[in-house]
Coordinates of C-alpha atoms in Angstrom, one line a residue:
X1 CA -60.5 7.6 -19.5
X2 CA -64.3 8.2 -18.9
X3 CA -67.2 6.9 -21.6
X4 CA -69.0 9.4 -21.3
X5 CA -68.8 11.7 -24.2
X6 CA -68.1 15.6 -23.1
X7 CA -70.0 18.4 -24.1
X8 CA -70.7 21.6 -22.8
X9 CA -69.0 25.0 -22.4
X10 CA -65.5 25.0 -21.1
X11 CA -65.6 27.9 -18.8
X12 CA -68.7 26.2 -17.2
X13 CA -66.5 23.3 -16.3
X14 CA -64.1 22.5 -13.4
X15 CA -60.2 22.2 -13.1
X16 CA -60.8 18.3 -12.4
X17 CA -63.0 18.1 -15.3
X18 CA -60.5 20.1 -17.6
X19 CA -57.7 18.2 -16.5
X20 CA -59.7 14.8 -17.7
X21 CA -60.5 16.5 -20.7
X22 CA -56.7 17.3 -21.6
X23 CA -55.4 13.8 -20.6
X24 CA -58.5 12.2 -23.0
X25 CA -57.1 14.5 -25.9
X26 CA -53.4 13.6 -25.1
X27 CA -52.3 17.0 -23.9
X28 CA -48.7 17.5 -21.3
X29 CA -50.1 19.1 -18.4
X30 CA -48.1 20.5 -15.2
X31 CA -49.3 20.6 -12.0
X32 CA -49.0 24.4 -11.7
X33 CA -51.0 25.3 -14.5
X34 CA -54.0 27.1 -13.9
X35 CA -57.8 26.7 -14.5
X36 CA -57.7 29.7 -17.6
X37 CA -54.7 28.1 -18.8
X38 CA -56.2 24.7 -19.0
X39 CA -59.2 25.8 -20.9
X40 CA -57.4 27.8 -23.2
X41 CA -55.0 24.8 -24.1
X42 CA -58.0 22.4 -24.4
X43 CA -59.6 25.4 -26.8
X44 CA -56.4 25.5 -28.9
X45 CA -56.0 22.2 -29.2
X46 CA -59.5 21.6 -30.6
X47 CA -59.6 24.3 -33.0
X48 CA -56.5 23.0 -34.4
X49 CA -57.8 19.7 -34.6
X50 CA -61.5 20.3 -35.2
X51 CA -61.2 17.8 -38.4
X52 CA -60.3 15.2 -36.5
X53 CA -62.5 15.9 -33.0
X54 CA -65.8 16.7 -34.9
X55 CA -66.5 12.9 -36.3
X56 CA -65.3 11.7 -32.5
X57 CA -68.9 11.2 -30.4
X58 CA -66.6 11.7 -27.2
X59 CA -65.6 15.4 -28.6
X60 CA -68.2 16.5 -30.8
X61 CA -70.2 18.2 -28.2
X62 CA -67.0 20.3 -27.2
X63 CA -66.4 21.3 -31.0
X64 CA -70.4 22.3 -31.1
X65 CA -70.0 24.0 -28.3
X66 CA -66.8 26.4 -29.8
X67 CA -68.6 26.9 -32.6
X68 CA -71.8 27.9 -31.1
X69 CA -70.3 30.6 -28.9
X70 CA -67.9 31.5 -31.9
X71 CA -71.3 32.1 -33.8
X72 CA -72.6 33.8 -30.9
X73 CA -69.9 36.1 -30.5
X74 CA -70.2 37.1 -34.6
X75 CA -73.8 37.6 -34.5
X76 CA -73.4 40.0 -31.5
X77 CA -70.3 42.0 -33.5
X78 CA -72.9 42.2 -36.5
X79 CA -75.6 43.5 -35.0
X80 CA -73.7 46.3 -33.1
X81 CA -72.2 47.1 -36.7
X82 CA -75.3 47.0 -38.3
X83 CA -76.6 49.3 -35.3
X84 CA -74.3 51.8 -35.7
X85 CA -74.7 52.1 -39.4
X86 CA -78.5 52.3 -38.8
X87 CA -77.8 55.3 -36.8
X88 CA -75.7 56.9 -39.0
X89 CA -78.4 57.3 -41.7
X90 CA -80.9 58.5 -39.1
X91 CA -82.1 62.0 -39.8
X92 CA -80.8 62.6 -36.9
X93 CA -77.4 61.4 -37.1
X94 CA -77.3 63.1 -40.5
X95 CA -78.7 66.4 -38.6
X96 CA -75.7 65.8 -35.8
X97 CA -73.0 65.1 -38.0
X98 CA -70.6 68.3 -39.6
X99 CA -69.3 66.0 -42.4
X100 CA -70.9 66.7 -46.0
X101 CA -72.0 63.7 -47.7
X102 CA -71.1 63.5 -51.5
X103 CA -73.0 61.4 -54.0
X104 CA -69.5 59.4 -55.1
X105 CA -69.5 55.8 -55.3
X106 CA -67.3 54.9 -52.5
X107 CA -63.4 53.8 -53.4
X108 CA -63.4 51.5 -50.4
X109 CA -63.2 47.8 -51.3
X110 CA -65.4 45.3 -49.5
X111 CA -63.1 43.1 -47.0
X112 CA -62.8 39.6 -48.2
X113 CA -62.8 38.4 -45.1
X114 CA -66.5 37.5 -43.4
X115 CA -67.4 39.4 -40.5
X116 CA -68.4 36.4 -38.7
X117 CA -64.9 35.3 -39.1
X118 CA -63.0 38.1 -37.7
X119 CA -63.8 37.0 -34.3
X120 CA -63.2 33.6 -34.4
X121 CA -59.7 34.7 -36.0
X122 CA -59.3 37.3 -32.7
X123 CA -60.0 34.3 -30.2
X124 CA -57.6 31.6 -32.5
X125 CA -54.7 34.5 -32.7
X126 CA -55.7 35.1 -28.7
X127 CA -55.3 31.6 -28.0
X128 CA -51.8 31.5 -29.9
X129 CA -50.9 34.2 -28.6
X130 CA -51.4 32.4 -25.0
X131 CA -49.6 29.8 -26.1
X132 CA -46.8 30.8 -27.5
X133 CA -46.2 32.7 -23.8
X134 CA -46.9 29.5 -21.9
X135 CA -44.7 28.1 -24.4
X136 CA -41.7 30.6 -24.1
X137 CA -42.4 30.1 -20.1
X138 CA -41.4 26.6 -20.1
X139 CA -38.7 27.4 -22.3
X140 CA -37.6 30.3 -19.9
X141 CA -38.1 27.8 -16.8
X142 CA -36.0 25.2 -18.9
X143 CA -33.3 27.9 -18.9
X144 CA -33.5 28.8 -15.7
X145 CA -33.5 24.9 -14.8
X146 CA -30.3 24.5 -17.0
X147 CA -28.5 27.3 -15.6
X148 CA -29.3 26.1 -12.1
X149 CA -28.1 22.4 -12.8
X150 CA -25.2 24.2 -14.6
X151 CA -24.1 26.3 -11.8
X152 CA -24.8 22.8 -9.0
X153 CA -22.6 21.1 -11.2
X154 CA -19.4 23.7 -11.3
X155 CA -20.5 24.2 -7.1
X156 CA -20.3 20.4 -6.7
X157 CA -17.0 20.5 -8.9
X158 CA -15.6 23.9 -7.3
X159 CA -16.4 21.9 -3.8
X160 CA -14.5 18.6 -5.0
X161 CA -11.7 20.5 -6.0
X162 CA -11.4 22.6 -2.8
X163 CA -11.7 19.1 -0.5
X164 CA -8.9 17.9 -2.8
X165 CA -6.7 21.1 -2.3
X166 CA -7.5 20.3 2.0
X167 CA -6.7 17.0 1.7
X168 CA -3.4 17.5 0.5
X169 CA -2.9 20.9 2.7
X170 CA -3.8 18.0 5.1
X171 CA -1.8 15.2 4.2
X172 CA 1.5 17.9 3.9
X173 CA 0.7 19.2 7.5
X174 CA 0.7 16.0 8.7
X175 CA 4.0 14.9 7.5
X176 CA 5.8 18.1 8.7
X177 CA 3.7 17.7 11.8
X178 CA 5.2 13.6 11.2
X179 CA 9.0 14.7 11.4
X180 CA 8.8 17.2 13.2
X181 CA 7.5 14.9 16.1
X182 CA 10.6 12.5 15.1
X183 CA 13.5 15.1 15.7
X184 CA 11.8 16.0 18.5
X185 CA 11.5 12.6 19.8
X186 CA 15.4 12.6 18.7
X187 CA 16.7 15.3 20.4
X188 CA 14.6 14.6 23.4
X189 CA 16.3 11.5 23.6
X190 CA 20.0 12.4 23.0
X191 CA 19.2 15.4 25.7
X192 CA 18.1 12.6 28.0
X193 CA 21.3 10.4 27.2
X194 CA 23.4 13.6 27.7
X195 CA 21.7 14.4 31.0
X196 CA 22.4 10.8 32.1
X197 CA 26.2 10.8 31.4
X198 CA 26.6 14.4 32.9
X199 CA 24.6 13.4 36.5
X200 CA 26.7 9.7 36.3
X201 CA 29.8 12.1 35.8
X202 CA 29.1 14.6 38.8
X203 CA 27.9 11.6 40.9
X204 CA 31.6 10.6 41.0
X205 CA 33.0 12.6 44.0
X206 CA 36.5 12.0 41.9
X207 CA 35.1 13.9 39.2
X208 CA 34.1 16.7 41.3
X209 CA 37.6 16.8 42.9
X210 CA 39.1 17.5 39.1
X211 CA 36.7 20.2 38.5
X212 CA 37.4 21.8 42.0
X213 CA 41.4 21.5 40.9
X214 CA 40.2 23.0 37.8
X215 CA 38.3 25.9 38.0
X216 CA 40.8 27.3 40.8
X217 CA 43.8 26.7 38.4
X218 CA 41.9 28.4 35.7
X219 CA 41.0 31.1 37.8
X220 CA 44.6 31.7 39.6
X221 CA 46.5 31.7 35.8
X222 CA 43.8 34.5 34.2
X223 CA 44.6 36.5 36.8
X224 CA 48.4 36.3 37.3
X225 CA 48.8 36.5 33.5
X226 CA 50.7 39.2 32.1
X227 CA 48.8 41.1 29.5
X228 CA 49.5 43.9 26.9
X229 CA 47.2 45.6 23.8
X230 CA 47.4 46.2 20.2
X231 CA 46.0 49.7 19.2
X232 CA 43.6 49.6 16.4
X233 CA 43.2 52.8 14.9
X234 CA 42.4 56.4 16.5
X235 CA 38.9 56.6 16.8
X236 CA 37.3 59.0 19.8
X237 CA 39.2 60.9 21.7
X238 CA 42.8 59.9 23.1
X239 CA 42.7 59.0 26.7
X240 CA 46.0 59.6 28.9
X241 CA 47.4 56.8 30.8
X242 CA 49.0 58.0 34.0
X243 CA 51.9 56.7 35.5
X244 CA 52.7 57.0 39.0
X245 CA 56.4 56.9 38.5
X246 CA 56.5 59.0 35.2
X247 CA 53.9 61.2 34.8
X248 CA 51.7 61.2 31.2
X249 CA 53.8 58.8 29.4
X250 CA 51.6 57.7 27.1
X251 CA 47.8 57.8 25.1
X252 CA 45.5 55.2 24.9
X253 CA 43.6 55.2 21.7
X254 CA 40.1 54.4 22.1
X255 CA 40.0 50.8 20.4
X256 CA 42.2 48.3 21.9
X257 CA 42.9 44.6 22.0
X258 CA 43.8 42.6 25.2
X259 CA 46.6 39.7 24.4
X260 CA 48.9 38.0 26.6
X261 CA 52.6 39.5 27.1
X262 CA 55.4 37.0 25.7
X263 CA 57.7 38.6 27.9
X264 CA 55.5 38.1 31.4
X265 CA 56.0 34.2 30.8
X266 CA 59.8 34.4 31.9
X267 CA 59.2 36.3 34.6
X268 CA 59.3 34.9 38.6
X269 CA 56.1 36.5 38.9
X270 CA 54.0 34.8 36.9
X271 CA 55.4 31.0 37.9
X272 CA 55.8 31.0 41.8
X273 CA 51.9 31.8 42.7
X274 CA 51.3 28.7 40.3
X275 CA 54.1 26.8 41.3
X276 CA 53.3 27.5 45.5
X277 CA 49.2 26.9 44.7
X278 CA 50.3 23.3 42.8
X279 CA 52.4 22.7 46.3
X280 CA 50.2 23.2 48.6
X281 CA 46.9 22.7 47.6
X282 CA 47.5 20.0 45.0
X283 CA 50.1 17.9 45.9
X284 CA 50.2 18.2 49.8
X285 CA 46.5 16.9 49.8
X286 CA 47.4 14.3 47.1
X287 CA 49.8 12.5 49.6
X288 CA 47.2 12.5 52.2
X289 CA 44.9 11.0 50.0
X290 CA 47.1 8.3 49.1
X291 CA 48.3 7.9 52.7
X292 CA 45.2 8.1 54.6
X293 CA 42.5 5.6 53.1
X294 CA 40.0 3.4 54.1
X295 CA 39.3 1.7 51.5
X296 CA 39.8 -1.7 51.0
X297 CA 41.2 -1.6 47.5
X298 CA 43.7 1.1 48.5
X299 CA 42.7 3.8 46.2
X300 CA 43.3 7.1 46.9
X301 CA 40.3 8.9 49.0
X302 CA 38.3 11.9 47.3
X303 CA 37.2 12.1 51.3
X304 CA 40.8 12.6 52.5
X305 CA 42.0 14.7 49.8
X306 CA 39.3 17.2 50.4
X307 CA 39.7 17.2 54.3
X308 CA 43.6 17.7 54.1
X309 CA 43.3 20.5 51.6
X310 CA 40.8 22.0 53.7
X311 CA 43.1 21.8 56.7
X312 CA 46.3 22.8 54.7
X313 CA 44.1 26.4 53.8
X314 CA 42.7 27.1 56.7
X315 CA 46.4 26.8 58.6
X316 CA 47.8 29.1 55.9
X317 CA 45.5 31.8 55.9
X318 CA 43.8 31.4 59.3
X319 CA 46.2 30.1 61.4
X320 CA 49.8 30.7 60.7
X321 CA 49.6 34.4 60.0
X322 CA 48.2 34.8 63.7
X323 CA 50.1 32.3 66.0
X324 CA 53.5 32.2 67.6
X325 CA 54.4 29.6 64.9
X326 CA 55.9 32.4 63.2
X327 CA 58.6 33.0 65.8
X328 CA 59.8 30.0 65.6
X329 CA 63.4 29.2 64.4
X330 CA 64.9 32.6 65.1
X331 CA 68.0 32.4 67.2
X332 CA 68.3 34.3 70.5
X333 CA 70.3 37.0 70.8
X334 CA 74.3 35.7 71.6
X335 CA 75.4 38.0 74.6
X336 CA 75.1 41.1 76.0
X337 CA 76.5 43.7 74.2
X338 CA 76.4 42.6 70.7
X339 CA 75.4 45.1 68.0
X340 CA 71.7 45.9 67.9
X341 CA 70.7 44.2 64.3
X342 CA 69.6 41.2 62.7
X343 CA 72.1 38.2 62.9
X344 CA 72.3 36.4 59.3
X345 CA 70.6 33.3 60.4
X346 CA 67.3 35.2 61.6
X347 CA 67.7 37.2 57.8
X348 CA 68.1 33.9 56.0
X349 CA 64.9 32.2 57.4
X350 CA 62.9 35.2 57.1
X351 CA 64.0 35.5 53.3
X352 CA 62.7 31.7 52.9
X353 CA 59.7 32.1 54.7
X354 CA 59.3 34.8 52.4
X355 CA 60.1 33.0 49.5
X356 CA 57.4 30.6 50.3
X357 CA 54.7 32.3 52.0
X358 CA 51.2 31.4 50.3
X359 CA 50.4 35.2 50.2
X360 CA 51.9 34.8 46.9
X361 CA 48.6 33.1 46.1
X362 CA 46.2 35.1 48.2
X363 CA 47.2 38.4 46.2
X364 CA 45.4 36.2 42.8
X365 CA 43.2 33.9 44.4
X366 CA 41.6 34.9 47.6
X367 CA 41.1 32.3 50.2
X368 CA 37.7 32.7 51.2
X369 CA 36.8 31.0 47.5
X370 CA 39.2 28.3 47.4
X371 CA 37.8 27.5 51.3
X372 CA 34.1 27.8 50.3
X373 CA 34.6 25.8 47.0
X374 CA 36.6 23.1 48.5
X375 CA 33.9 23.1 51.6
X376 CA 31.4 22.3 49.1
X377 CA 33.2 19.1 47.4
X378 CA 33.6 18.1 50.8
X379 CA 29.8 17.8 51.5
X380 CA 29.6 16.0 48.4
X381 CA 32.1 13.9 49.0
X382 CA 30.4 13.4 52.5
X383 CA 26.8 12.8 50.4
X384 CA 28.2 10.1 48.4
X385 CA 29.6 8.3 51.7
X386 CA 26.0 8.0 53.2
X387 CA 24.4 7.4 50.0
X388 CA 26.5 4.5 49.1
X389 CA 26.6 2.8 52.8
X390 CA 25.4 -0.6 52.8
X391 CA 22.0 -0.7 54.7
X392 CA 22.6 -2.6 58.3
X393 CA 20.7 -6.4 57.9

């Protein structure tokens, strides 16, 4: 705080000077407050404490100074009035003016109130005036600062809230993406374990014998089995089965079920391609097998089971149907003059070749599969016997 007392006009003085001024008389300042708004503070606060500034030698020059422009100010407002009212009792201004005159006393009171005073009480209601907006500003920027701090506050919250909802979004994705990864990893590994057991399975040229024997059997018994139908209902239009033999015998109704016939199971038909199939290209290779072997252990060979049934097809199909072979057995004719005919010995073998020709089994199953399917086990088999050789030292 400076020693020097102040005096002087306020409007004649700086914003540095004001600002010393207002910090000397112990007045809250802010940093955006103007040079006007300074002054008019300082002003305000004086007149309101004139009392207690005009025995102070640091502010009694600033209280002479109000009140010698306030004194100013009423002598210039007097003198104007008292110019005007001069002119108004001019001759001239009598001669000018339209209004009559009467000789009345005037009703009009004098104002109580000194003239020199009205404008000092303009410049203090000015000043309060000035105030009280600077005043309701800072109230107005409190608000505004509240409803700022307010509205940070429910952000910050609203923000808190929404990183809690992620996290646990988060945390669930994370445990479905958790055990999902587990049964995957599960089933990955019981697929692997089932891929191993099928490739050790089919490795095994055993194994792949079986499924040969298998899949032909299959095959030959769908198609020799009898079958019939069940009608279900009449629904489209009736379809007419025709019989060679009979004519029309019969309509088919549009919905039908395909079931196996009881009575085909007794039949000759159905057993002997099965039984002649299970002959020859079961068990005729199955005692090769177990004849022919080179193994040491004297198992039965996969090898020479496929090789003998291959031979065994490709004499029945390819071979014996086309040869001489066939003539064999049939006795010569006994003399010369003997009925033409068949003798009952040539009758009886052709009736048991007859019996148990494997046509029986080519009319179901044709031969060309059961050749390429038992070709195909015999590479395999073939495979497995250079795979599993024992390296030479």
């Amino acid at each position: 705080m400076s020693s020097t007392p102040f005096k002087g006009s306020l409007k004649a003085k700086r914003k540095g000077e004001l600002t010393e001024i207002a910090q000397a008389l112990g007045i809250g300042l802010d940093q955006s407050q103007k040079k006007e708004e300074l002054e008019d503070l300082i002003r305000e606060h004086l007149i309101s404490h004139k009392n207690q500034y005009s025995s102070n030698e640091n502010f009694k020059g600033l209280i002479d100074s109000l009140d010698s422009s306030r004194r100013r100010s009423g002598r210039s407002s007097s003198v104007n009035g008292n110019a005007e009212s001069d002119g108004s009792d001019s001759p001239e201004a009598s001669v000018r003016s339209p209004r009559k005159h009467s000789q009345r006393p005037s009703n009009l009171g004098i104002p109580s109130t000194p003239l020199s005073a009205i404008p000092a009480s303009a410049s203090d209601l000015a000043a309060s005036a000035k105030q009280r907006g600077l005043k309701a500003r800072k109230s107005l920027d409190k608000l505004v600062d509240t409803i700022s701090a307010n509205a940070r506050s429910t952000a910050h919250e609203l923000g808190s809230e929404v990183q809690d909802a992620q996290s646990e979004v988060s945390a669930s994705l994370h445990a479905v993406q958790g055990e999902a990864t587990k049964r995957y990893r599960k089933a990955k590994q019981q697929g692997h374990k089932l891929f191993v057991r099928a490739r050790t399975w089919l490795s095994d040229t055993k194994n792949l014998v079986r499924l040969l024997v298998a899949f032909e059997g299959l095959l030959l018994l769908l198609a020799t089995l009898p079958t019939t139908y069940i009608e279900i209902g009449s629904r489209g239009p009736k379809i007419p089965v025709v019989n060679p033999k009979s004519g029309i015998n019969a309509y088919l109704p549009h919905w039908a079920i395909t079931l196996p016939d009881p009575r085909g199971l007794i039949s000759l038909d159905f057993y002997r391609p099965l039984t002649l199939w299970t002959v020859y290209s079961v068990l005729v290779p199955l005692a090769v097998a177990h004849l022919v072997t080179f193994d040491r252990r004297a198992q039965p060979s996969a090898y020479s089971f496929l090789l003998a049934r291959l031979s065994v097809l490709f004499f029945l199909a390819r071979v014996l149907p086309n040869s001489t072979l066939t003539a064999l057995g049939l006795p010569a004719p006994a003399v010369l003059g003997v009925a033409a005919g068949e003798v009952r010995e040539s009758a009886l073998i052709r009736g048991l070749r007859s019996l148990f020709s494997y046509d029986y089994v080519l009319a179901h199953l044709g031969v060309d599969l059961q050749i390429w399917a038992t070709a195909t086990a015999f590479g395999f088999a073939q495979y497995e016997t250079i795979a599993v050789r024992p390296r030479a030292a």
